[in-house]
């Protein structure tokens, strides 16, 4: 096999692309990965809040998260040979008003219908779990099996594990075009030349849209900028992932003691000259105001740095993940809408199975949202191994 030929090409070296490459290589498949950025995982994969949650998800993607939390995250550090700092400390989604609680009940009802252990608790129960929360919190949804992990360490753990298995990575090498051969997707065009493979997985975040357009596929998604911050180390306070009904903020305390929080103010900007994201003087204070309304104990915590990152947001808020019937040989894994980190292990395995076993026509997680993740429970047993 030549340097420009492999069994599978993966476009994008974020956590989904690296995980897909790892699981494929683990099965003996030759894989080549192309990343437009000079740095691996320099997009949303390493700039998110690190939530590994099932609660609050659309029912169409919830089975993915439940499978990942039950079967993959608990042993991921051991499997990849690197500590991803996974902590299954639960998730409190907080409410201060009856309107908040109504929102949370709706999320609870949808999750429980699919078998998730998630329940509503009152303010006293909230503070029994996390005594640092404000007396203004009158209730919350509680999912004890949710948690968090380190996005940077998780992404690089998949990357290094894939490298050990022989996966070839080309960074600073954008894919310019996809090409069909005899009606099937077989080639990708890059500045380094044209490469060939039996299957192509496109997992390049928002850049996937332009790449997929070259073979007539359009994923209806937008690029949304979200900001985050990290504090100095504080004494251990709690292990839960926190969020709110109104999405004022989300975050957790890391195993090192620092707090990582994220959110948005509506004033984030993009530098149109170079396409890079940048933080504003508005968003971090807005996030902090949200935090202090719920955790007043953090009033004196010092912020070390802030950063921004893009979310590839699908028009209906649910990831597009699976093969595309209109283009044989093409697999799409994008538009994760800020939900991708927690389901990255199963997202990678899902991408792997396209070459491992043929699926029924209904396998495709359709771009129109009709056949998304509903087929997952049946399909998880469809492949070898």
Coordinates of C-alpha atoms in Angstrom, one line a residue:
X1 CA 0.0 0.0 0.0
X2 CA 1.5 3.4 -1.0
X3 CA 1.8 6.4 1.2
X4 CA -1.2 8.0 -0.5
X5 CA -3.5 5.0 -0.1
X6 CA -5.2 3.6 3.0
X7 CA -8.3 1.7 3.9
X8 CA -10.0 4.8 5.5
X9 CA -9.3 8.5 5.4
X10 CA -10.5 10.7 8.3
X11 CA -10.9 14.4 7.7
X12 CA -10.4 16.3 11.0
X13 CA -8.2 15.6 14.0
X14 CA -10.5 16.7 16.8
X15 CA -11.6 14.2 19.4
X16 CA -14.1 12.6 17.0
X17 CA -11.6 12.2 14.2
X18 CA -8.9 10.9 16.6
X19 CA -11.3 8.5 18.3
X20 CA -12.5 7.2 14.9
X21 CA -8.9 6.7 13.8
X22 CA -8.1 4.9 17.0
X23 CA -11.0 2.4 16.9
X24 CA -10.4 1.7 13.2
X25 CA -6.7 1.1 13.7
X26 CA -7.4 -1.1 16.7
X27 CA -9.3 -3.4 14.3
X28 CA -6.3 -3.5 11.9
X29 CA -7.6 -0.9 9.5
X30 CA -5.0 1.4 7.9
X31 CA -6.0 5.0 8.5
X32 CA -4.8 8.4 7.3
X33 CA -6.0 11.6 9.1
X34 CA -5.9 15.1 7.7
X35 CA -6.1 18.2 9.9
X36 CA -6.2 21.7 8.5
X37 CA -4.8 23.3 11.6
X38 CA -1.1 23.0 12.5
X39 CA -2.2 21.8 16.0
X40 CA -4.1 18.6 16.6
X41 CA -7.5 19.2 18.4
X42 CA -7.2 23.0 18.3
X43 CA -11.0 23.5 17.8
X44 CA -13.9 22.8 20.0
X45 CA -12.5 19.4 21.1
X46 CA -10.1 21.0 23.5
X47 CA -11.9 24.2 24.3
X48 CA -15.2 22.9 25.7
X49 CA -16.3 22.6 29.3
X50 CA -15.5 18.9 29.6
X51 CA -19.1 17.7 30.4
X52 CA -19.7 14.0 30.1
X53 CA -23.5 14.2 30.5
X54 CA -26.6 12.3 29.5
X55 CA -29.1 14.6 31.1
X56 CA -30.5 17.5 29.0
X57 CA -29.9 15.7 25.7
X58 CA -32.3 15.3 22.8
X59 CA -33.9 11.9 22.9
X60 CA -32.4 11.2 19.5
X61 CA -28.8 11.4 20.8
X62 CA -29.4 10.3 24.4
X63 CA -28.8 6.6 23.6
X64 CA -25.3 7.5 22.4
X65 CA -24.4 9.3 25.7
X66 CA -25.9 6.5 27.8
X67 CA -23.9 3.8 26.0
X68 CA -20.7 5.9 26.3
X69 CA -21.1 6.5 30.0
X70 CA -21.9 2.9 30.8
X71 CA -19.4 1.1 28.6
X72 CA -16.6 3.4 27.5
X73 CA -15.8 6.4 29.7
X74 CA -15.2 4.4 33.0
X75 CA -12.3 2.4 31.4
X76 CA -11.1 5.0 28.8
X77 CA -7.9 6.1 30.7
X78 CA -6.9 2.5 31.1
X79 CA -7.6 1.7 27.5
X80 CA -5.7 4.7 26.1
X81 CA -2.8 4.5 28.5
X82 CA -3.3 8.1 29.7
X83 CA -5.3 9.8 32.5
X84 CA -8.3 11.6 30.9
X85 CA -9.4 12.8 34.4
X86 CA -12.8 11.2 34.1
X87 CA -14.9 11.9 37.2
X88 CA -18.5 10.4 37.5
X89 CA -19.6 12.9 40.1
X90 CA -23.2 13.5 38.8
X91 CA -24.9 16.5 37.2
X92 CA -27.0 19.2 38.9
X93 CA -29.0 21.4 36.6
X94 CA -30.1 24.2 38.8
X95 CA -33.4 26.2 39.0
X96 CA -34.4 29.3 41.0
X97 CA -38.0 29.8 39.8
X98 CA -41.0 27.7 39.0
X99 CA -40.4 28.4 35.3
X100 CA -36.9 26.9 35.7
X101 CA -38.3 23.8 37.4
X102 CA -40.9 23.4 34.6
X103 CA -38.0 23.4 32.0
X104 CA -36.1 20.8 34.1
X105 CA -39.2 18.6 34.5
X106 CA -39.6 18.5 30.8
X107 CA -36.0 17.4 30.3
X108 CA -36.4 14.8 33.1
X109 CA -39.5 13.3 31.6
X110 CA -37.9 12.8 28.2
X111 CA -34.8 11.2 29.7
X112 CA -36.6 8.9 32.1
X113 CA -38.7 7.6 29.1
X114 CA -35.5 6.3 27.6
X115 CA -34.3 4.7 30.9
X116 CA -31.9 7.3 32.3
X117 CA -31.7 7.6 36.1
X118 CA -32.6 11.3 36.4
X119 CA -34.9 12.9 39.0
X120 CA -36.0 16.2 40.4
X121 CA -34.9 17.2 43.8
X122 CA -35.8 20.2 46.1
X123 CA -33.4 22.9 47.3
X124 CA -32.5 21.1 50.6
X125 CA -31.6 18.0 48.6
X126 CA -29.5 20.1 46.2
X127 CA -27.5 21.5 49.1
X128 CA -27.2 18.1 50.7
X129 CA -25.3 17.1 47.6
X130 CA -23.5 20.4 47.1
X131 CA -23.5 22.6 50.2
X132 CA -21.8 25.5 48.4
X133 CA -24.9 26.3 46.3
X134 CA -27.0 29.4 47.1
X135 CA -30.2 29.3 49.2
X136 CA -31.9 30.8 46.1
X137 CA -31.7 27.5 44.4
X138 CA -35.2 25.9 44.9
X139 CA -34.6 22.7 43.0
X140 CA -32.7 20.9 40.3
X141 CA -32.6 17.9 38.1
X142 CA -30.1 15.3 39.4
X143 CA -28.4 12.7 37.2
X144 CA -25.9 10.7 39.4
X145 CA -24.2 9.0 36.5
X146 CA -23.2 12.1 34.7
X147 CA -19.7 13.5 35.1
X148 CA -16.8 15.4 33.4
X149 CA -13.3 14.8 32.0
X150 CA -10.4 16.8 30.6
X151 CA -11.0 17.6 26.9
X152 CA -7.3 18.3 26.1
X153 CA -6.0 15.2 27.7
X154 CA -8.8 13.1 26.2
X155 CA -8.2 14.3 22.7
X156 CA -4.5 13.8 22.9
X157 CA -4.9 10.4 24.5
X158 CA -6.9 9.3 21.4
X159 CA -4.3 10.9 19.2
X160 CA -1.3 9.3 20.8
X161 CA -3.0 5.9 21.0
X162 CA -3.9 6.1 17.3
X163 CA -0.3 7.0 16.5
X164 CA 0.9 4.0 18.4
X165 CA -1.3 1.8 16.2
X166 CA 0.2 3.2 13.0
X167 CA -2.3 5.9 12.1
X168 CA -0.7 8.6 9.8
X169 CA -1.6 12.2 10.7
X170 CA -1.1 15.2 8.3
X171 CA -1.5 18.5 10.2
X172 CA -1.6 21.8 8.5
X173 CA -3.0 19.9 5.5
X174 CA -6.6 20.9 4.7
X175 CA -8.8 18.8 2.5
X176 CA -9.8 20.9 -0.5
X177 CA -12.1 18.5 -2.3
X178 CA -13.7 15.1 -2.1
X179 CA -13.9 13.1 -5.3
X180 CA -15.9 10.1 -6.5
X181 CA -14.5 7.2 -8.6
X182 CA -17.2 5.2 -10.5
X183 CA -19.9 6.7 -8.3
X184 CA -18.3 6.0 -4.9
X185 CA -16.2 8.4 -2.7
X186 CA -12.6 7.3 -3.1
X187 CA -10.3 10.3 -3.1
X188 CA -9.5 13.5 -1.1
X189 CA -7.5 16.3 -2.6
X190 CA -5.0 18.2 -0.4
X191 CA -2.1 20.5 -0.9
X192 CA 0.1 17.4 -0.5
X193 CA -1.6 15.7 -3.4
X194 CA -4.6 13.3 -4.0
X195 CA -5.0 10.5 -1.5
X196 CA -7.2 7.4 -1.9
X197 CA -9.2 5.2 0.4
X198 CA -12.1 2.8 0.5
X199 CA -14.1 5.1 2.9
X200 CA -13.9 8.7 4.0
X201 CA -15.1 10.0 7.4
X202 CA -15.6 13.8 7.5
X203 CA -15.3 15.0 11.1
X204 CA -14.0 18.5 10.6
X205 CA -16.5 20.5 12.6
X206 CA -18.0 23.5 10.8
X207 CA -15.4 23.1 8.0
X208 CA -17.2 19.8 7.2
X209 CA -19.9 21.8 5.5
X210 CA -17.7 23.2 2.8
X211 CA -15.9 19.9 2.3
X212 CA -19.1 18.0 1.9
X213 CA -20.4 20.6 -0.6
X214 CA -17.8 19.3 -3.0
X215 CA -19.8 16.1 -3.4
X216 CA -23.2 17.7 -3.3
X217 CA -24.0 17.2 0.4
X218 CA -25.0 20.1 2.6
X219 CA -25.3 19.8 6.4
X220 CA -27.5 22.7 7.7
X221 CA -25.3 24.0 10.5
X222 CA -23.8 27.3 11.7
X223 CA -20.6 28.2 13.6
X224 CA -21.2 29.5 17.1
X225 CA -18.6 31.0 19.4
X226 CA -18.6 30.1 23.0
X227 CA -16.2 31.3 25.7
X228 CA -14.8 29.7 28.8
X229 CA -12.5 30.5 31.8
X230 CA -10.4 28.7 34.3
X231 CA -9.6 29.8 37.8
X232 CA -6.6 29.4 40.1
X233 CA -6.6 26.2 42.2
X234 CA -9.0 26.2 45.1
X235 CA -9.5 23.7 47.9
X236 CA -11.7 20.7 46.9
X237 CA -15.3 21.8 47.0
X238 CA -17.4 19.5 44.8
X239 CA -17.3 16.9 42.1
X240 CA -20.6 17.5 40.3
X241 CA -20.9 19.0 36.8
X242 CA -23.2 22.1 37.2
X243 CA -25.5 23.8 34.8
X244 CA -28.7 25.8 35.0
X245 CA -32.2 25.8 33.5
X246 CA -31.5 29.2 31.8
X247 CA -27.9 28.2 30.7
X248 CA -26.3 31.1 32.7
X249 CA -23.2 29.0 32.9
X250 CA -21.9 25.4 33.0
X251 CA -18.8 24.0 34.6
X252 CA -17.0 21.9 37.3
X253 CA -14.0 21.8 39.6
X254 CA -11.1 19.8 38.1
X255 CA -9.1 17.2 39.8
X256 CA -6.3 19.8 40.2
X257 CA -8.6 22.2 42.1
X258 CA -9.2 24.8 39.4
X259 CA -12.7 25.6 38.2
X260 CA -13.6 25.5 34.5
X261 CA -16.7 27.4 33.5
X262 CA -18.3 28.2 30.1
X263 CA -21.1 30.2 28.6
X264 CA -21.9 33.0 26.3
X265 CA -23.2 36.6 26.5
X266 CA -24.3 37.1 22.9
X267 CA -21.5 39.6 22.3
X268 CA -18.8 37.1 21.1
X269 CA -17.0 38.1 18.0
X270 CA -15.1 36.5 15.1
X271 CA -12.1 38.0 13.4
X272 CA -13.3 37.8 9.8
X273 CA -9.8 38.7 8.5
X274 CA -8.2 35.4 9.7
X275 CA -11.1 33.3 10.8
X276 CA -9.7 33.0 14.3
X277 CA -11.9 33.2 17.4
X278 CA -11.2 35.7 20.2
X279 CA -12.5 36.5 23.6
X280 CA -14.3 39.7 24.5
X281 CA -14.3 41.9 27.6
X282 CA -18.0 41.2 28.1
X283 CA -18.4 37.4 28.2
X284 CA -16.2 36.4 31.1
X285 CA -17.9 39.0 33.4
X286 CA -21.3 37.7 32.2
X287 CA -20.3 34.1 33.0
X288 CA -19.0 35.2 36.4
X289 CA -22.2 37.0 37.3
X290 CA -24.1 33.8 36.5
X291 CA -21.7 31.7 38.6
X292 CA -21.9 34.0 41.7
X293 CA -25.7 33.9 41.6
X294 CA -25.4 30.2 42.3
X295 CA -22.0 29.7 44.1
X296 CA -21.3 32.9 46.1
X297 CA -18.3 31.1 47.8
X298 CA -16.3 31.7 44.6
X299 CA -16.5 35.5 44.8
X300 CA -12.8 35.7 45.5
X301 CA -11.6 33.1 43.0
X302 CA -9.0 34.5 40.6
X303 CA -9.3 33.9 36.8
X304 CA -6.1 32.6 35.3
X305 CA -7.2 32.9 31.6
X306 CA -10.1 32.9 29.2
X307 CA -10.5 31.4 25.8
X308 CA -13.1 31.0 23.0
X309 CA -14.0 28.1 20.8
X310 CA -16.4 27.3 18.0
X311 CA -19.4 25.0 18.1
X312 CA -20.7 23.5 14.9
X313 CA -24.4 23.8 15.6
X314 CA -26.9 21.8 13.5
X315 CA -30.2 23.5 12.5
X316 CA -32.2 21.1 14.8
X317 CA -29.6 20.8 17.6
X318 CA -28.7 17.2 17.1
X319 CA -25.5 15.7 15.6
X320 CA -25.3 14.3 12.1
X321 CA -23.4 11.0 12.5
X322 CA -23.4 8.1 10.0
X323 CA -23.0 7.0 6.4
X324 CA -24.7 8.9 3.5
X325 CA -26.6 6.7 1.1
X326 CA -26.3 9.3 -1.7
X327 CA -22.5 9.0 -1.6
X328 CA -21.3 5.5 -1.0
X329 CA -18.1 5.4 1.0
X330 CA -18.9 8.7 2.8
X331 CA -19.4 8.9 6.5
X332 CA -20.4 12.2 8.2
X333 CA -19.5 13.0 11.8
X334 CA -20.2 16.7 12.5
X335 CA -22.7 19.3 13.7
X336 CA -22.3 18.0 17.3
X337 CA -23.9 21.3 18.6
X338 CA -21.7 21.5 21.7
X339 CA -22.6 18.0 22.7
X340 CA -19.8 16.1 21.1
X341 CA -17.2 15.7 23.8
X342 CA -19.3 13.4 26.0
X343 CA -20.3 11.1 23.2
X344 CA -16.9 11.1 21.5
X345 CA -16.0 7.5 22.4
X346 CA -19.1 6.1 20.9
X347 CA -19.0 8.6 18.1
X348 CA -15.6 7.2 17.2
X349 CA -16.8 3.6 17.4
X350 CA -19.8 4.6 15.3
X351 CA -17.6 6.0 12.6
X352 CA -15.5 2.8 12.8
X353 CA -18.3 0.5 12.0
X354 CA -19.0 1.9 8.6
X355 CA -16.1 -0.3 7.2
X356 CA -16.6 -3.1 9.7
X357 CA -20.1 -4.2 8.7
X358 CA -22.8 -3.3 6.2
X359 CA -25.9 -1.8 7.7
X360 CA -29.5 -1.6 6.6
X361 CA -30.5 1.4 4.5
X362 CA -32.1 2.9 7.6
X363 CA -28.7 3.1 9.3
X364 CA -28.1 6.6 7.9
X365 CA -28.5 9.4 10.4
X366 CA -30.3 11.5 7.8
X367 CA -29.5 15.1 7.2
X368 CA -33.2 15.9 7.4
X369 CA -33.3 14.6 11.0
X370 CA -35.6 11.6 10.3
X371 CA -33.3 8.7 10.9
X372 CA -30.8 10.0 13.4
X373 CA -29.7 8.1 16.4
X374 CA -32.9 6.1 16.9
X375 CA -31.3 3.0 15.2
X376 CA -28.3 3.0 17.5
X377 CA -29.4 0.3 20.0
X378 CA -30.1 -2.2 17.3
X379 CA -27.0 -1.3 15.3
X380 CA -24.5 -1.5 18.2
X381 CA -24.6 -5.2 17.8
X382 CA -24.4 -5.3 14.0
X383 CA -20.6 -5.4 13.5
X384 CA -17.9 -7.8 14.4
X385 CA -16.2 -7.6 17.8

